[in-house]
Amino acid sequence: MIKSIKLLRHSTTFKLAVAAGVSFVLYELAAFLFPILLAIGLAFALYPVSNMFSRITVGQGQIHLSRVVAIILAFMAFGLFMFFAVTFILLPLFGQINDLVARLPDYTTKVESGSLEWLLKDPSQYPRLPYNFETLIDDAMSWIMGFMGGILRNLFKSTIDIIANLVGLIVVPFLAFYFLKDWRELRLMMINLFTYDTQPKVAHILDEIGRTLSAYIRGLGKLSLIAGVCITVGVAMLGIQFPLVFGFLAVMAETVPVVGPLMGAVPAVFIAYSQNTASAFSVALFYLVFYQIDGNILMPRIMGSKIDLHPVVLILSLLIGAKLYGILGMLFAVPVAAVYRVFYKELWHSSDEPRPTENEQQKR
């Protein structure tokens, strides 16, 4: 009987059933878990800031700030950052978004009415492209306009949903405060829920999840800030309107690996195409160069190897997240997939036999 139970526990069917059951429960509890996940993310983001304040000394290095005071100072610094972000970035951004939405029909009409002829100063001097090719380009431009409209609609819908759930989000800073203050006690509480034999394994899994999410959130913050600043400045220098909008799209695109650069580049190229044809190529080249640097130089150095997910897994995670929860689902798709990877790595091939020590592994 015991042998049969062990075989069942380690069978692929049983593990898949458990994974499906856990995923279903998480899906049903998504509305409840959303503020908790935000609080965890905020706690990870503020952890290094609170550590920096905790190292401050008073009175010739004899008095150190308490943990609570350091956390409060970290929240005050975060609040000050949000004040300047709202005042100097978000409010002008909303103005540019409203202006872009108002002008979008004019850009669409300009692209569709002249087809390719408005690209040329004197079309009679150039050979006309085949009709099928022109139709293909018109269809592509229609798809781009629909794609951009879908992004804006989803962005507004997600913003409205967040505002509608503002009451639930009020608890986020309070939860983040206690996560920062009592994370050791909370970790120990989670470990003590399990038997003594499994507690070392549980502790290792919790620590691995913490390291993974910490590396992802901090790295993502740095990459998003770099992308937002570089895209905003670059687009403005190229003379394209609405640079803050494209900088914001770049920040959002940085949170969506693989397909994010395309989501950020297509609207910028389209607007440049409708304003000035020559600028469209420059904008496309600028995005291409930046995201090559971002993907091959910045991301490996900043993010490291903690988020070691295959591109196919990333794309499937993004598709599932987008289907279930829209833009918010895409934002959480990668960290959730990374947590699933930790569980797969630590539990899928687990057994009841003790792990060999390093000396035993070297002997083998």
mmCIF file of N, CA and C in Angstrom, residues 150-194:
data_model
loop_
_atom_site.group_PDB
_atom_site.id
_atom_site.type_symbol
_atom_site.label_atom_id
_atom_site.label_comp_id
_atom_site.label_asym_id
_atom_site.label_seq_id
_atom_site.Cartn_x
_atom_site.Cartn_y
_atom_site.Cartn_z
ATOM 1 N N GLY A 150 -5.956 48.463 -30.337
ATOM 2 C CA GLY A 150 -6.163 47.446 -29.309
ATOM 3 C C GLY A 150 -5.293 47.691 -28.089
ATOM 4 N N ILE A 151 -4.043 48.099 -28.321
ATOM 5 C CA ILE A 151 -3.155 48.402 -27.191
ATOM 6 C C ILE A 151 -3.727 49.539 -26.347
ATOM 7 N N LEU A 152 -4.182 50.603 -27.004
ATOM 8 C CA LEU A 152 -4.728 51.740 -26.259
ATOM 9 C C LEU A 152 -6.001 51.351 -25.512
ATOM 10 N N ARG A 153 -6.865 50.550 -26.167
ATOM 11 C CA ARG A 153 -8.103 50.140 -25.496
ATOM 12 C C ARG A 153 -7.803 49.287 -24.265
ATOM 13 N N ASN A 154 -6.874 48.329 -24.429
ATOM 14 C CA ASN A 154 -6.522 47.480 -23.283
ATOM 15 C C ASN A 154 -5.869 48.285 -22.171
ATOM 16 N N LEU A 155 -5.059 49.287 -22.565
ATOM 17 C CA LEU A 155 -4.412 50.129 -21.563
ATOM 18 C C LEU A 155 -5.448 50.907 -20.764
ATOM 19 N N PHE A 156 -6.417 51.509 -21.453
ATOM 20 C CA PHE A 156 -7.451 52.257 -20.757
ATOM 21 C C PHE A 156 -8.325 51.335 -19.912
ATOM 22 N N LYS A 157 -8.633 50.160 -20.459
ATOM 23 C CA LYS A 157 -9.474 49.215 -19.710
ATOM 24 C C LYS A 157 -8.778 48.769 -18.428
ATOM 25 N N SER A 158 -7.469 48.463 -18.545
ATOM 26 C CA SER A 158 -6.725 48.043 -17.360
ATOM 27 C C SER A 158 -6.654 49.165 -16.333
ATOM 28 N N THR A 159 -6.473 50.407 -16.820
ATOM 29 C CA THR A 159 -6.430 51.547 -15.906
ATOM 30 C C THR A 159 -7.755 51.723 -15.179
ATOM 31 N N ILE A 160 -8.859 51.574 -15.913
ATOM 32 C CA ILE A 160 -10.182 51.693 -15.302
ATOM 33 C C ILE A 160 -10.404 50.575 -14.287
ATOM 34 N N ASP A 161 -9.972 49.359 -14.629
ATOM 35 C CA ASP A 161 -10.123 48.238 -13.686
ATOM 36 C C ASP A 161 -9.330 48.484 -12.416
ATOM 37 N N ILE A 162 -8.119 49.043 -12.557
ATOM 38 C CA ILE A 162 -7.311 49.334 -11.370
ATOM 39 C C ILE A 162 -7.999 50.385 -10.501
ATOM 40 N N ILE A 163 -8.541 51.437 -11.131
ATOM 41 C CA ILE A 163 -9.232 52.478 -10.371
ATOM 42 C C ILE A 163 -10.472 51.904 -9.688
ATOM 43 N N ALA A 164 -11.175 51.007 -10.388
ATOM 44 C CA ALA A 164 -12.374 50.402 -9.814
ATOM 45 C C ALA A 164 -12.048 49.556 -8.587
ATOM 46 N N ASN A 165 -10.870 48.969 -8.562
ATOM 47 C CA ASN A 165 -10.442 48.155 -7.422
ATOM 48 C C ASN A 165 -9.515 48.921 -6.483
ATOM 49 N N LEU A 166 -9.638 50.243 -6.479
ATOM 50 C CA LEU A 166 -8.742 51.070 -5.672
ATOM 51 C C LEU A 166 -8.876 50.766 -4.176
ATOM 52 N N VAL A 167 -10.097 50.391 -3.750
ATOM 53 C CA VAL A 167 -10.307 50.081 -2.335
ATOM 54 C C VAL A 167 -9.428 48.903 -1.925
ATOM 55 N N GLY A 168 -9.349 47.884 -2.806
ATOM 56 C CA GLY A 168 -8.501 46.746 -2.493
ATOM 57 C C GLY A 168 -7.026 47.084 -2.519
ATOM 58 N N LEU A 169 -6.650 48.070 -3.325
ATOM 59 C CA LEU A 169 -5.239 48.441 -3.430
ATOM 60 C C LEU A 169 -4.764 49.278 -2.247
ATOM 61 N N ILE A 170 -5.695 49.777 -1.440
ATOM 62 C CA ILE A 170 -5.295 50.572 -0.275
ATOM 63 C C ILE A 170 -4.460 49.732 0.686
ATOM 64 N N VAL A 171 -4.725 48.440 0.736
ATOM 65 C CA VAL A 171 -4.007 47.582 1.689
ATOM 66 C C VAL A 171 -2.594 47.255 1.220
ATOM 67 N N VAL A 172 -2.253 47.579 -0.032
ATOM 68 C CA VAL A 172 -0.949 47.194 -0.577
ATOM 69 C C VAL A 172 0.205 47.775 0.230
ATOM 70 N N PRO A 173 0.266 49.085 0.487
ATOM 71 C CA PRO A 173 1.415 49.602 1.255
ATOM 72 C C PRO A 173 1.497 49.035 2.661
ATOM 73 N N PHE A 174 0.329 48.757 3.300
ATOM 74 C CA PHE A 174 0.358 48.192 4.648
ATOM 75 C C PHE A 174 0.906 46.768 4.630
ATOM 76 N N LEU A 175 0.462 45.977 3.641
ATOM 77 C CA LEU A 175 1.004 44.626 3.515
ATOM 78 C C LEU A 175 2.498 44.662 3.218
ATOM 79 N N ALA A 176 2.896 45.565 2.324
ATOM 80 C CA ALA A 176 4.322 45.672 1.983
ATOM 81 C C ALA A 176 5.144 46.052 3.208
ATOM 82 N N PHE A 177 4.597 46.929 4.051
ATOM 83 C CA PHE A 177 5.317 47.335 5.276
ATOM 84 C C PHE A 177 5.577 46.127 6.168
ATOM 85 N N TYR A 178 4.554 45.311 6.377
ATOM 86 C CA TYR A 178 4.736 44.151 7.260
ATOM 87 C C TYR A 178 5.571 43.060 6.604
ATOM 88 N N PHE A 179 5.501 42.959 5.268
ATOM 89 C CA PHE A 179 6.388 42.012 4.588
ATOM 90 C C PHE A 179 7.854 42.404 4.800
ATOM 91 N N LEU A 180 8.131 43.702 4.732
ATOM 92 C CA LEU A 180 9.496 44.173 4.951
ATOM 93 C C LEU A 180 9.919 44.028 6.409
ATOM 94 N N LYS A 181 9.014 44.309 7.316
ATOM 95 C CA LYS A 181 9.341 44.320 8.741
ATOM 96 C C LYS A 181 9.464 42.897 9.309
ATOM 97 N N ASP A 182 8.555 42.028 8.939
ATOM 98 C CA ASP A 182 8.468 40.714 9.591
ATOM 99 C C ASP A 182 8.684 39.564 8.609
ATOM 100 N N TRP A 183 9.493 39.764 7.549
ATOM 101 C CA TRP A 183 9.610 38.703 6.554
ATOM 102 C C TRP A 183 10.272 37.456 7.136
ATOM 103 N N ARG A 184 11.173 37.614 8.088
ATOM 104 C CA ARG A 184 11.798 36.428 8.693
ATOM 105 C C ARG A 184 10.770 35.616 9.472
ATOM 106 N N GLU A 185 9.927 36.293 10.252
ATOM 107 C CA GLU A 185 8.900 35.588 11.009
ATOM 108 C C GLU A 185 7.876 34.940 10.075
ATOM 109 N N LEU A 186 7.497 35.641 8.992
ATOM 110 C CA LEU A 186 6.544 35.079 8.045
ATOM 111 C C LEU A 186 7.133 33.862 7.332
ATOM 112 N N ARG A 187 8.420 33.945 6.987
ATOM 113 C CA ARG A 187 9.088 32.805 6.358
ATOM 114 C C ARG A 187 9.090 31.602 7.293
ATOM 115 N N LEU A 188 9.432 31.835 8.561
ATOM 116 C CA LEU A 188 9.454 30.743 9.526
ATOM 117 C C LEU A 188 8.054 30.172 9.756
ATOM 118 N N MET A 189 7.043 31.034 9.731
ATOM 119 C CA MET A 189 5.665 30.575 9.886
ATOM 120 C C MET A 189 5.268 29.643 8.740
ATOM 121 N N MET A 190 5.651 30.015 7.508
ATOM 122 C CA MET A 190 5.368 29.152 6.360
ATOM 123 C C MET A 190 6.089 27.815 6.483
ATOM 124 N N ILE A 191 7.327 27.835 6.919
ATOM 125 C CA ILE A 191 8.107 26.595 7.036
ATOM 126 C C ILE A 191 7.512 25.681 8.097
ATOM 127 N N ASN A 192 7.046 26.251 9.208
ATOM 128 C CA ASN A 192 6.512 25.447 10.303
ATOM 129 C C ASN A 192 5.174 24.798 9.989
ATOM 130 N N LEU A 193 4.563 25.168 8.864
ATOM 131 C CA LEU A 193 3.326 24.501 8.454
ATOM 132 C C LEU A 193 3.574 23.072 7.985
ATOM 133 N N PHE A 194 4.829 22.727 7.690
ATOM 134 C CA PHE A 194 5.160 21.418 7.137
ATOM 135 C C PHE A 194 5.853 20.562 8.203
#
